[in-house]
Amino acid sequence: MKKNLTAWLCLLPAIAFLGVFMVYPLIDVLVYSFEEGYNFASQSFWETGFYNYSYVLHDPYFIQALKNTFIIVIITVPLSTGIALLISLELSSVKVLRDFFQTVYFLPYVTNTLAVGLVFMILFKKTAYSDGLVSLLIQLFGGPSVDFIDGPYWAKMFVMCFYTIWIVMPFKILILTSALASVNPMYYKAAQIDATPKWRIFYKITLPMISPMVFYLVITGFIGAFKAYSDEVALFGTDLNAAGMNTIVGYVYDMLYGNSGGYPSYASAAALLLFAIVFTITTINLMVSKKTVYYQ
Amino acid sequence: MKIVLEHLTKRFPNRNKKIKEDVVAVNDFNFEIPDGKLIGLLGPSGCGKSTALNLICGLEQPTEGKIFFGDTDVTKLPPENRGVGLVFQNYALYPHLTVRENIRFPLENLRGKDKLSKEVMEEKVLEAAKLVQIQELLDRRPSEMSGGQQQRVAIARALVKRPQVLLLDEPLSNLDARLRLQTREELKRIQLETGITTVFVTHDQEEAMSISDTIVVMKSGVLQQMGEPQEIYDEPVNLFVAKFLGTPQINVFEGKIKDGNVFIGNSPVMSAENYNNSEKEVYVAVRPEGFIVDENGPLSCGFINREVMGRDTSVIATNSAFIGENIRAIIPSEEEIHPVNNTVKFSLKPFKVRIFDKVTEERILL
Ligand SMILES: Nc1ncnc2c1ncn2[C@@H]1O[C@H](COP(=O)(O)OP(=O)(O)O)[C@@H](O)[C@H]1O
Ligand SMILES: [Mg+2]
């Protein structure tokens, strides 16, 4: 009994901290999301029900944000993981200047997001003085002038995905190169003696052996991409709804603090919808991983 | 398939970057491994055994020299085209695959006209599994098996394609003593059953002696001696080989040859008729079983202790001419020792005594 007491005492700070900053807000959000017509000033509401959810789900801005988020997730997670894997494989096979290349690939990770955003602006933004480097390049090859920041939806989405992939790549390369380096070379020797074709070595040996890391990157990649917001602001500014580039988290933020803000109930409902989505996707991921990921 | 090594040499740039000189891991190897034999490649750690093995299987390219399998020059051939099976010290079983999948792996790599049907593959897997007696373990993962079982799987995987040459790099060193004994008998049986030319690397002289048809002793990349186990034990060409083989180790004394006699210290222990005139400083090495307790024996030693083994008895003794800790003599258990004033006297069996030059440490034939 006394031992238990000590244990609880030791746990107390952690529990208190988690309680105040995690559990209580979570419950609060849940409660908010079901309180219809909540009024900040009077702290009152009309009744409880699903109206907030219904409102959010019928709000064209939310639908737009949902669509944007899904496009970003579906494009950037597989692409960034795949490209990072290719680069890591390439990196682990070069001998000369390996450290140099590793540093180069890691630089974006220690660079400020906004600085990267600025570089992207120079590359892609059309101003009164310049069409943006990429647009100029397209024109050089006889293409039309494209405004990637203020132009058509596909162009903006292209820059958005490009930017997201660029930002997450260094971390993935770092993880994957160390995962590849940790595979015991004797497996490759054994495979070589057995005349294993290159693609089969990759598919049958390398990939299973680094699968826990790949899986980790996919799961955190999904979660990160679903929570995307700051990257959008870095490229398109704070009025994402107007740019048509809002994300779910952006929508939640706007509902709370934006120009049209002050609706904690709608924000809570949207946040919980996001939670449901992330939860479902992660569960599916875990189920798939049970079959495909090998843990030593 | 016989294996012929011609002037085989492998140099590595030194791992310690400060030392410019290359490491010669394998130095001018010239020998032939006869078809269907089991060769033990024996030497202390770091002497280049693994490198020699890697050269034979093609994982390393020689700096100089040639390798022939039969009459074919395979020096430039990549490992996958040499038809060798290799068993690693740590087995190198793919941990995410079952035993069956591991053994089948080399077969699945066959393409084109060599491609096998599923049924044939399964048949071959079963055959290999049977050979190493692991039929019941086929659906396990490597992590669910003991070291000995993993070792068998590794051997089965190396044998499933029926290689012409089987190479084993310290295959038993990760097993406990009992399993090591059992597995090495098993290895010998498998080798005899398949008749595959086998090269077996080990630093354990007992292991090498017990299963090899021929032993190759090497030191610092240089081949010291090649021959049948008994021959190497009885007729070592130099002090290193004499000391490396046999437990307890051979007893080495400072000595000289003078006036037709071999001396340990100042005691003449046996005759050397061919050396009448010249005096020569030598090492006198006596196998533990070469001592006879003899009241009138010429070699007088300080008695320390006796260790009863049951089958025989170890006598621990000292002598001022002895190099090392203590003399270990092994005598039959029925013989009695009566040290007088803590002194025990020995005479020596001449065919258990070997003389080596003090400078070159080469064998001197009497
Ligand atoms: N890839 C390598 N690069 C540099 N030196 C090496 C390399 N492989 C082996 N050596 C050196 O060659 C010598 C023989 O090594 P090895 O064949 O592994 O010995 P053994 O198997 O007998 O213990 C050692 O001195 C080792 O340091
Ligand atoms: Mg070795």
XYZ file of C-alpha atoms and ligand atoms in Angstrom:
690
model
C 0.000 0.000 0.000
C 2.777 2.364 0.951
C 4.691 1.424 -2.156
C 1.624 2.201 -4.233
C 1.345 5.593 -2.626
C 4.929 6.429 -3.524
C 4.281 5.316 -7.074
C 1.228 7.533 -7.343
C 3.134 10.454 -5.843
C 5.854 10.037 -8.430
C 3.296 9.890 -11.184
C 1.398 12.910 -9.922
C 3.297 15.645 -11.802
C 3.011 13.800 -15.077
C -0.661 13.034 -14.539
C -1.415 16.597 -13.510
C 0.428 17.963 -16.512
C -1.215 15.590 -18.956
C -4.564 16.169 -17.311
C -4.423 19.940 -17.569
C -2.888 20.235 -21.010
C -4.139 17.107 -22.761
C -7.106 15.356 -21.230
C -9.073 18.389 -20.106
C -8.782 20.252 -23.440
C -9.694 17.055 -25.300
C -12.841 16.632 -23.248
C -13.564 20.313 -23.566
C -13.283 20.156 -27.338
C -15.586 17.156 -27.359
C -18.137 19.045 -25.253
C -17.865 22.220 -27.336
C -18.451 20.287 -30.516
C -21.860 19.184 -29.334
C -23.007 22.547 -27.899
C -25.132 24.373 -30.453
C -25.053 28.174 -30.683
C -22.403 28.612 -28.039
C -21.878 32.200 -27.037
C -18.496 33.308 -25.814
C -19.726 36.320 -23.882
C -22.509 34.636 -21.938
C -20.874 31.192 -21.929
C -24.255 29.765 -22.841
C -25.688 27.602 -25.607
C -29.094 26.658 -26.933
C -29.026 22.918 -26.931
C -26.838 19.887 -27.607
C -26.740 17.912 -30.839
C -24.990 17.330 -34.139
C -25.703 20.730 -35.668
C -22.054 21.884 -35.481
C -20.936 18.840 -37.408
C -23.644 19.297 -39.953
C -22.681 22.965 -40.381
C -19.006 22.174 -40.854
C -19.688 19.348 -43.272
C -21.864 21.673 -45.372
C -19.413 24.570 -45.262
C -17.793 24.885 -48.728
C -14.612 26.194 -47.088
C -14.346 23.029 -44.995
C -15.002 20.839 -48.021
C -12.270 22.734 -49.849
C -9.904 22.302 -46.889
C -10.739 18.616 -46.664
C -10.067 18.171 -50.363
C -6.767 20.074 -50.180
C -5.613 18.103 -47.163
C -6.389 14.781 -48.786
C -4.631 15.754 -52.007
C -1.547 16.840 -50.056
C -1.558 13.656 -47.999
C -2.076 11.290 -50.906
C 0.556 12.942 -53.087
C 3.262 13.897 -50.618
C 3.426 10.907 -48.255
C 4.125 8.184 -50.827
C 6.214 10.464 -53.028
C 8.432 11.848 -50.281
C 8.955 8.399 -48.738
C 9.677 6.831 -52.106
C 12.063 9.544 -53.251
C 13.784 9.565 -49.858
C 14.250 5.806 -50.162
C 15.746 6.140 -53.637
C 18.105 8.891 -52.523
C 19.107 6.930 -49.414
C 19.827 3.816 -51.463
C 21.916 5.911 -53.809
C 23.678 7.564 -50.873
C 24.534 4.280 -49.212
C 26.058 2.955 -52.418
C 28.372 5.916 -53.091
C 31.697 5.818 -51.364
C 33.333 9.141 -52.191
C 31.929 12.381 -50.820
C 29.255 10.500 -48.937
C 29.404 12.765 -45.895
C 29.240 15.775 -48.155
C 26.100 14.534 -49.886
C 24.537 13.586 -46.585
C 25.088 17.115 -45.319
C 23.648 18.618 -48.479
C 20.508 16.521 -48.171
C 20.160 17.389 -44.535
C 20.547 21.165 -44.943
C 16.857 21.896 -45.607
C 16.065 20.315 -42.251
C 18.033 22.904 -40.315
C 16.874 25.748 -42.534
C 14.006 27.906 -41.325
C 10.692 27.043 -42.976
C 10.034 30.663 -43.784
C 13.444 30.999 -45.417
C 12.612 28.022 -47.590
C 9.273 29.670 -48.275
C 11.090 32.790 -49.426
C 13.217 30.789 -51.824
C 10.086 29.176 -53.180
C 8.595 32.622 -53.672
C 11.567 33.611 -55.801
C 11.253 30.417 -57.761
C 7.526 30.493 -58.271
C 5.916 33.883 -57.503
C 4.882 36.248 -60.231
C 5.520 39.869 -59.318
C 5.405 43.135 -61.174
C 9.107 42.751 -61.941
C 9.496 39.053 -62.612
C 7.434 36.045 -63.604
C 9.311 33.776 -61.201
C 12.217 31.579 -62.228
C 10.231 28.444 -62.932
C 7.678 30.286 -64.997
C 10.492 31.912 -66.966
C 11.985 28.479 -67.546
C 8.645 27.168 -68.835
C 8.390 30.136 -71.160
C 11.916 29.463 -72.384
C 10.679 26.110 -73.647
C 7.680 27.778 -75.289
C 5.146 27.244 -72.526
C 2.675 29.797 -71.166
C 3.380 32.108 -68.273
C 2.142 30.476 -65.070
C 1.590 32.158 -61.714
C 2.198 29.386 -59.203
C 1.275 31.413 -56.132
C -1.746 33.366 -57.327
C -2.716 31.413 -60.383
C -4.715 28.307 -61.214
C -5.516 25.704 -58.559
C -3.352 22.932 -60.002
C -0.310 25.238 -60.109
C -0.784 26.226 -56.478
C -1.306 22.611 -55.469
C 1.823 21.648 -57.382
C 3.927 24.197 -55.493
C 2.277 23.154 -52.231
C 3.108 19.477 -52.699
C 6.576 20.264 -53.977
C 7.210 22.425 -50.934
C 5.847 19.827 -48.499
C 7.945 17.057 -50.011
C 10.999 19.309 -49.923
C 10.474 20.104 -46.261
C 9.953 16.534 -45.045
C 12.586 14.901 -47.236
C 15.750 15.512 -45.142
C 14.352 13.856 -42.052
C 13.229 10.845 -44.058
C 16.603 10.547 -45.754
C 18.327 10.741 -42.392
C 16.168 7.971 -40.948
C 16.437 5.768 -44.008
C 20.194 6.098 -44.505
C 20.778 5.038 -40.926
C 18.271 2.214 -41.327
C 20.104 1.040 -44.436
C 23.461 1.317 -42.700
C 22.210 -0.878 -39.879
C 21.493 -3.818 -42.184
C 24.282 -6.327 -41.596
C 26.402 -6.557 -44.786
C 26.676 -10.308 -44.396
C 23.111 -10.639 -45.712
C 24.181 -8.959 -48.923
C 27.211 -11.210 -49.165
C 25.042 -14.268 -48.658
C 22.638 -12.989 -51.301
C 25.483 -12.330 -53.700
C 26.850 -15.850 -53.316
C 23.356 -17.131 -54.072
C 23.238 -15.106 -57.289
C 20.340 -12.942 -56.158
C 19.302 -10.319 -58.739
C 19.575 -6.704 -57.566
C 15.862 -5.943 -57.512
C 15.247 -9.118 -55.550
C 17.890 -8.192 -52.980
C 16.084 -4.904 -52.511
C 12.616 -6.385 -52.423
C 13.354 -9.509 -50.397
C 16.131 -8.404 -48.080
C 16.642 -4.653 -47.823
C 12.998 -3.611 -47.739
C 11.861 -6.128 -45.097
C 14.846 -5.274 -42.940
C 14.168 -1.548 -42.982
C 10.386 -1.973 -43.006
C 9.895 -0.810 -39.390
C 11.552 2.499 -40.265
C 9.651 2.866 -43.529
C 6.455 2.196 -41.645
C 7.360 4.730 -38.995
C 7.927 7.315 -41.715
C 4.630 6.506 -43.433
C 2.608 6.776 -40.226
C 4.232 9.979 -39.017
C 4.088 11.251 -42.602
C 0.337 10.700 -42.760
C -0.249 12.320 -39.406
C 2.029 15.252 -40.231
C 0.433 15.846 -43.613
C -3.073 15.743 -42.162
C -2.006 18.422 -39.715
C -0.425 20.600 -42.413
C -0.988 24.316 -41.983
C 2.178 26.381 -41.434
C 3.640 25.425 -44.814
C 0.501 26.706 -46.508
C 0.788 29.996 -44.652
C 4.450 30.287 -45.608
C 3.517 30.073 -49.275
C 0.075 31.611 -49.601
C -0.255 33.916 -46.616
C -2.814 33.863 -43.836
C -5.966 34.177 -45.909
C -5.941 30.608 -47.108
C -9.665 30.453 -47.742
C -9.370 33.217 -50.314
C -6.424 31.426 -51.925
C -8.448 28.212 -51.941
C -5.512 26.490 -50.292
C -6.830 26.039 -46.789
C -6.330 22.806 -44.852
C -8.361 21.277 -42.046
C -6.112 22.647 -39.339
C -6.177 25.993 -41.128
C -9.958 25.856 -41.103
C -9.983 25.127 -37.372
C -7.657 28.061 -36.770
C -9.755 30.391 -38.886
C -12.903 29.354 -37.036
C -11.228 30.298 -33.757
C -9.137 33.354 -34.502
C -9.533 34.270 -38.171
C -11.337 37.353 -39.498
C -14.578 35.401 -39.523
C -13.595 33.629 -36.296
C -15.072 33.251 -32.868
C -16.797 29.945 -33.413
C -15.229 27.477 -30.998
C -18.055 25.003 -31.574
C -17.463 24.774 -35.307
C -13.721 24.669 -34.729
C -14.150 21.821 -32.240
C -16.367 19.869 -34.592
C -13.835 20.263 -37.409
C -11.001 19.274 -35.087
C -12.855 16.135 -34.041
C -13.576 15.281 -37.665
C -9.853 15.548 -38.317
C -9.185 13.360 -35.316
C -11.597 10.744 -36.630
C -9.905 10.784 -40.017
C -6.387 10.500 -38.623
C -7.492 7.786 -36.225
C -9.072 5.744 -39.001
C -6.098 6.090 -41.333
C -3.620 5.210 -38.592
C -5.648 2.162 -37.623
C -5.675 1.014 -41.229
C -1.933 1.631 -41.386
C -1.348 -0.460 -38.297
C -3.489 -3.261 -39.653
C -1.607 -3.298 -42.947
C 1.718 -3.158 -41.124
C 0.932 -6.288 -39.109
C 1.102 -8.222 -42.347
C 4.002 -6.452 -44.000
C 6.366 -5.072 -41.398
C 8.984 -7.334 -39.917
C 10.218 -6.571 -36.394
C 13.441 -8.162 -35.242
C 35.968 -30.358 -57.922
C 39.577 -29.749 -56.979
C 40.701 -26.242 -56.120
C 44.106 -24.936 -57.135
C 45.637 -21.749 -55.737
C 48.545 -20.245 -57.650
C 50.605 -17.471 -56.071
C 47.437 -16.200 -54.456
C 48.072 -12.915 -52.664
C 45.758 -10.349 -51.120
C 46.906 -7.000 -49.792
C 44.688 -4.552 -47.958
C 45.496 -0.920 -47.319
C 46.101 -0.739 -43.602
C 42.989 0.070 -41.569
C 45.133 2.239 -39.380
C 45.530 5.154 -41.794
C 48.761 6.261 -40.131
C 50.529 3.089 -41.236
C 51.359 3.308 -44.927
C 52.377 -0.310 -45.289
C 49.764 -2.691 -46.692
C 48.447 -5.624 -44.706
C 49.259 -8.839 -46.540
C 46.300 -10.927 -45.470
C 47.145 -13.807 -47.785
C 50.742 -14.169 -48.905
C 51.611 -16.229 -51.987
C 49.423 -19.274 -51.441
C 50.318 -22.234 -53.636
C 48.449 -25.413 -53.010
C 45.905 -27.812 -54.322
C 42.785 -28.973 -52.530
C 41.948 -32.440 -53.832
C 38.446 -33.238 -55.064
C 35.967 -34.376 -52.434
C 38.169 -33.716 -49.440
C 37.587 -31.696 -46.318
C 40.324 -29.152 -45.759
C 40.798 -27.417 -42.433
C 42.211 -23.925 -42.722
C 43.754 -23.346 -39.324
C 45.420 -20.334 -37.782
C 45.113 -17.761 -35.022
C 42.589 -14.934 -35.280
C 43.544 -12.286 -37.833
C 45.929 -14.491 -39.794
C 43.903 -14.196 -43.001
C 41.700 -17.283 -42.962
C 38.504 -15.443 -43.818
C 40.301 -13.511 -46.513
C 41.541 -16.748 -48.064
C 38.000 -18.094 -47.991
C 36.588 -14.909 -49.499
C 39.129 -15.129 -52.290
C 38.064 -18.676 -53.067
C 34.382 -17.760 -53.159
C 34.925 -14.496 -55.023
C 33.727 -11.978 -52.448
C 37.279 -10.585 -52.563
C 39.455 -10.140 -55.616
C 43.089 -11.268 -55.267
C 45.848 -8.694 -55.644
C 47.939 -11.307 -57.402
C 47.642 -14.930 -58.352
C 45.047 -17.272 -59.741
C 42.341 -19.636 -58.557
C 41.268 -22.701 -60.508
C 38.211 -24.851 -59.923
C 39.136 -28.056 -61.721
C 40.818 -26.801 -64.852
C 38.766 -23.606 -65.095
C 40.338 -20.307 -64.134
C 37.726 -18.656 -61.900
C 39.875 -15.752 -60.712
C 37.808 -13.161 -62.550
C 34.471 -14.913 -62.082
C 31.969 -13.164 -59.764
C 30.885 -15.237 -56.751
C 27.454 -16.042 -58.134
C 29.022 -17.844 -61.115
C 31.458 -19.966 -59.151
C 28.998 -22.498 -57.838
C 30.069 -22.243 -54.227
C 28.070 -22.523 -51.020
C 29.182 -20.369 -48.118
C 28.294 -20.712 -44.451
C 28.970 -17.654 -42.317
C 30.111 -17.564 -38.745
C 26.857 -15.852 -37.701
C 24.868 -17.973 -40.150
C 23.460 -14.918 -42.015
C 19.994 -16.445 -42.130
C 17.394 -13.957 -43.314
C 15.552 -13.286 -40.056
C 12.239 -12.343 -41.669
C 11.966 -15.565 -43.641
C 11.042 -19.019 -42.389
C 13.499 -21.882 -42.547
C 11.794 -23.172 -45.680
C 11.977 -19.757 -47.352
C 15.596 -19.377 -46.335
C 16.615 -22.695 -47.845
C 14.517 -22.031 -50.948
C 15.999 -18.570 -51.458
C 18.994 -19.625 -53.627
C 16.724 -21.816 -55.771
C 14.325 -18.951 -56.444
C 17.190 -16.964 -57.909
C 17.606 -19.406 -60.759
C 16.427 -17.854 -64.025
C 15.994 -18.821 -67.635
C 16.662 -22.434 -68.464
C 17.638 -23.264 -64.887
C 14.335 -22.026 -63.490
C 12.703 -24.612 -61.265
C 9.042 -25.395 -60.744
C 7.500 -24.990 -57.299
C 7.331 -28.754 -56.830
C 10.979 -29.334 -57.696
C 12.009 -26.513 -55.349
C 10.013 -28.013 -52.506
C 11.558 -31.390 -53.200
C 15.073 -29.961 -53.088
C 14.338 -28.006 -49.919
C 13.083 -31.170 -48.239
C 16.106 -33.107 -49.417
C 18.497 -30.502 -48.000
C 16.508 -30.287 -44.766
C 16.676 -34.037 -44.416
C 20.420 -34.034 -44.937
C 20.903 -31.742 -41.949
C 17.938 -33.239 -40.065
C 15.727 -30.211 -39.605
C 12.578 -31.428 -41.378
C 10.358 -30.546 -38.400
C 11.641 -26.967 -38.224
C 10.779 -25.831 -41.744
C 8.070 -23.383 -40.717
C 10.015 -21.692 -37.939
C 11.770 -18.374 -38.046
C 15.526 -18.299 -37.320
C 14.892 -16.462 -34.048
C 12.812 -19.401 -32.838
C 15.689 -21.848 -33.076
C 18.839 -22.695 -31.147
C 22.286 -21.821 -32.482
C 22.911 -25.388 -33.534
C 19.654 -25.551 -35.448
C 20.365 -22.234 -37.149
C 23.748 -23.555 -38.154
C 22.128 -26.570 -39.777
C 19.738 -24.341 -41.683
C 22.677 -22.285 -42.902
C 24.381 -25.453 -44.107
C 21.188 -26.638 -45.789
C 20.878 -23.287 -47.569
C 24.473 -23.503 -48.732
C 23.973 -27.057 -49.988
C 20.556 -26.801 -51.619
C 21.954 -25.782 -55.006
C 24.457 -28.638 -54.820
C 27.528 -26.431 -55.022
C 30.808 -27.849 -56.239
C 32.587 -26.292 -53.304
C 31.379 -25.722 -49.763
C 33.091 -23.032 -47.702
C 32.583 -22.676 -43.971
C 33.943 -19.725 -42.014
C 34.312 -20.657 -38.338
C 30.922 -22.356 -38.477
C 31.042 -23.745 -34.960
C 32.493 -20.892 -32.969
C 29.095 -19.555 -31.873
C 27.985 -22.866 -30.401
C 28.480 -24.134 -26.890
C 31.043 -26.871 -26.283
C 28.685 -29.840 -26.422
C 26.881 -28.652 -29.530
C 30.201 -27.890 -31.157
C 31.287 -31.478 -30.743
C 27.989 -32.810 -32.052
C 27.788 -30.416 -34.989
C 31.300 -31.107 -36.148
C 30.569 -34.820 -36.323
C 27.438 -33.924 -38.233
C 29.463 -31.774 -40.603
C 31.838 -34.600 -41.293
C 28.925 -36.926 -42.001
C 27.306 -34.434 -44.374
C 30.585 -33.904 -46.179
C 31.142 -37.624 -46.591
C 27.552 -38.116 -47.728
C 27.678 -35.383 -50.358
C 31.318 -35.712 -51.360
C 31.529 -31.945 -51.863
C 34.995 -30.424 -51.691
C 34.884 -28.494 -48.444
C 37.067 -25.804 -46.923
C 36.562 -25.368 -43.228
C 38.033 -22.349 -41.455
C 38.769 -22.497 -37.743
C 41.136 -21.200 -35.110
C 40.512 -24.261 -32.949
C 43.220 -26.845 -33.585
C 41.245 -29.657 -32.014
C 38.325 -28.964 -34.307
C 40.592 -28.894 -37.345
C 42.406 -32.090 -36.316
C 39.211 -34.003 -35.657
C 37.397 -33.540 -38.955
C 39.910 -32.506 -41.619
C 41.388 -34.811 -44.201
C 44.114 -32.242 -44.634
C 45.063 -29.271 -42.479
C 46.537 -26.041 -43.779
C 48.217 -24.095 -40.975
C 48.734 -20.397 -41.572
C 50.191 -17.483 -39.665
C 50.142 -13.788 -40.596
C 49.024 -14.600 -44.113
C 51.789 -17.103 -44.716
C 51.166 -20.790 -45.174
C 53.206 -22.714 -42.608
C 52.434 -26.326 -43.295
C 49.960 -28.493 -45.097
C 49.376 -32.138 -44.378
C 47.300 -34.773 -42.668
C 46.441 -33.976 -39.036
C 48.670 -36.676 -37.527
C 51.560 -35.722 -39.775
C 51.340 -32.093 -38.765
C 51.159 -33.032 -35.114
C 54.093 -35.415 -35.321
C 56.301 -33.582 -37.771
C 55.754 -29.845 -37.392
C 57.995 -27.852 -39.720
C 58.548 -25.020 -37.256
C 58.048 -23.987 -33.667
C 54.835 -22.074 -34.440
C 53.101 -25.144 -35.848
C 54.424 -27.291 -33.012
C 52.997 -24.884 -30.453
C 49.726 -24.284 -32.260
C 48.686 -27.925 -32.416
C 48.009 -30.097 -29.420
C 46.534 -29.513 -25.969
C 48.139 -29.219 -23.532
C 50.660 -27.263 -25.535
C 54.035 -28.702 -26.430
C 56.684 -27.955 -23.735
C 59.485 -25.751 -25.045
C 62.937 -25.626 -23.428
C 66.086 -23.664 -24.127
C 68.726 -26.107 -25.205
C 71.684 -26.877 -27.392
C 73.137 -29.601 -29.516
C 76.694 -30.446 -28.584
C 79.021 -33.454 -28.855
C 76.340 -35.619 -30.424
C 73.835 -34.920 -27.679
C 70.748 -32.798 -27.222
C 70.905 -30.777 -24.015
C 68.129 -29.182 -22.018
C 69.994 -26.705 -19.856
C 73.053 -28.725 -18.950
C 71.401 -32.126 -19.009
C 71.926 -34.330 -22.036
C 68.448 -35.754 -22.741
C 68.963 -37.680 -25.961
C 71.557 -38.372 -28.595
C 72.046 -36.515 -31.847
C 74.671 -38.531 -33.629
C 74.756 -36.442 -36.791
C 75.764 -33.331 -34.892
C 79.201 -34.221 -33.600
C 81.315 -31.199 -34.101
C 79.243 -28.021 -34.152
C 77.588 -26.549 -31.074
C 74.186 -25.076 -31.777
C 71.633 -23.199 -29.697
C 68.175 -24.731 -30.154
C 64.696 -25.026 -28.745
C 63.837 -28.448 -27.486
C 60.094 -29.088 -27.647
C 58.566 -32.060 -25.888
C 54.960 -33.196 -26.297
C 53.249 -33.685 -22.912
C 52.970 -37.406 -23.584
C 56.733 -37.585 -24.292
C 57.792 -37.661 -20.642
C 58.570 -40.859 -18.755
C 58.863 -40.694 -14.975
C 62.249 -42.302 -14.340
C 64.359 -42.182 -11.154
C 67.469 -42.322 -13.303
C 66.171 -39.973 -15.979
C 68.390 -37.126 -17.145
C 65.849 -34.326 -16.868
C 65.460 -33.187 -13.317
C 62.477 -30.919 -12.606
C 60.940 -29.247 -9.617
C 57.661 -30.986 -8.747
C 54.684 -28.711 -8.249
C 51.498 -30.660 -8.489
C 49.668 -33.523 -10.097
C 46.216 -33.319 -11.697
C 44.313 -36.555 -11.872
C 42.222 -36.807 -15.041
C 41.158 -40.415 -14.534
C 42.378 -41.764 -17.840
C 45.793 -40.217 -17.246
C 47.595 -37.855 -14.927
C 49.082 -34.439 -15.550
C 52.335 -33.693 -13.802
C 53.025 -30.002 -13.326
C 56.704 -29.214 -12.892
C 59.349 -26.543 -13.372
C 62.769 -26.352 -14.917
C 65.062 -23.358 -15.276
C 65.457 -23.983 -19.014
C 61.703 -24.105 -19.569
C 60.096 -21.250 -21.500
C 56.710 -20.285 -20.167
C 54.829 -21.013 -16.971
C 55.078 -24.683 -16.078
C 55.901 -27.960 -17.678
C 52.894 -30.170 -18.274
C 53.654 -33.845 -18.646
C 50.954 -36.426 -19.172
C 51.613 -39.895 -17.857
C 49.388 -42.982 -17.672
C 47.340 -42.991 -14.480
C 48.741 -46.320 -13.323
C 52.254 -44.904 -13.156
C 53.235 -43.581 -9.749
C 55.237 -40.486 -8.964
C 57.430 -40.234 -5.918
C 59.043 -36.825 -5.854
C 62.245 -36.814 -3.796
C 62.976 -33.435 -2.210
C 60.275 -32.048 -4.435
C 62.216 -33.174 -7.455
C 60.921 -35.450 -10.154
C 63.095 -36.965 -12.863
C 62.107 -37.688 -16.440
C 63.541 -39.399 -19.407
C 62.110 -38.499 -22.817
C 60.593 -40.488 -25.678
C 62.784 -39.402 -28.617
C 59.923 -39.477 -31.179
C 57.982 -36.995 -29.033
C 60.869 -34.541 -28.942
C 61.318 -32.005 -31.718
C 64.278 -29.670 -32.115
C 64.010 -26.173 -33.603
C 66.617 -23.666 -34.639
C 66.887 -20.855 -32.096
C 67.064 -18.151 -34.752
C 64.815 -19.291 -37.579
C 62.588 -21.495 -35.383
C 62.669 -24.016 -38.210
C 62.724 -27.724 -37.470
C 66.136 -29.382 -37.189
C 66.073 -33.020 -38.230
C 68.330 -35.197 -36.145
N 38.520 -5.231 -45.868
C 39.691 -5.140 -45.190
N 40.402 -3.986 -45.178
C 41.564 -3.901 -44.513
N 42.121 -4.904 -43.834
C 41.479 -6.073 -43.794
C 40.219 -6.261 -44.471
N 39.803 -7.528 -44.273
C 40.748 -8.111 -43.497
N 41.752 -7.246 -43.218
C 42.964 -7.541 -42.440
O 43.531 -8.712 -42.951
C 43.979 -9.547 -41.897
C 43.325 -10.904 -41.988
O 41.968 -10.790 -41.666
P 40.982 -12.035 -41.699
O 41.104 -12.730 -43.001
O 39.628 -11.545 -41.328
O 41.568 -12.949 -40.526
P 40.931 -14.235 -39.816
O 39.708 -14.625 -40.538
O 42.013 -15.270 -39.890
O 40.680 -13.846 -38.400
C 43.699 -8.804 -40.613
O 44.870 -8.140 -40.227
C 42.640 -7.814 -40.998
O 42.732 -6.662 -40.211
Mg 37.690 -14.694 -39.785
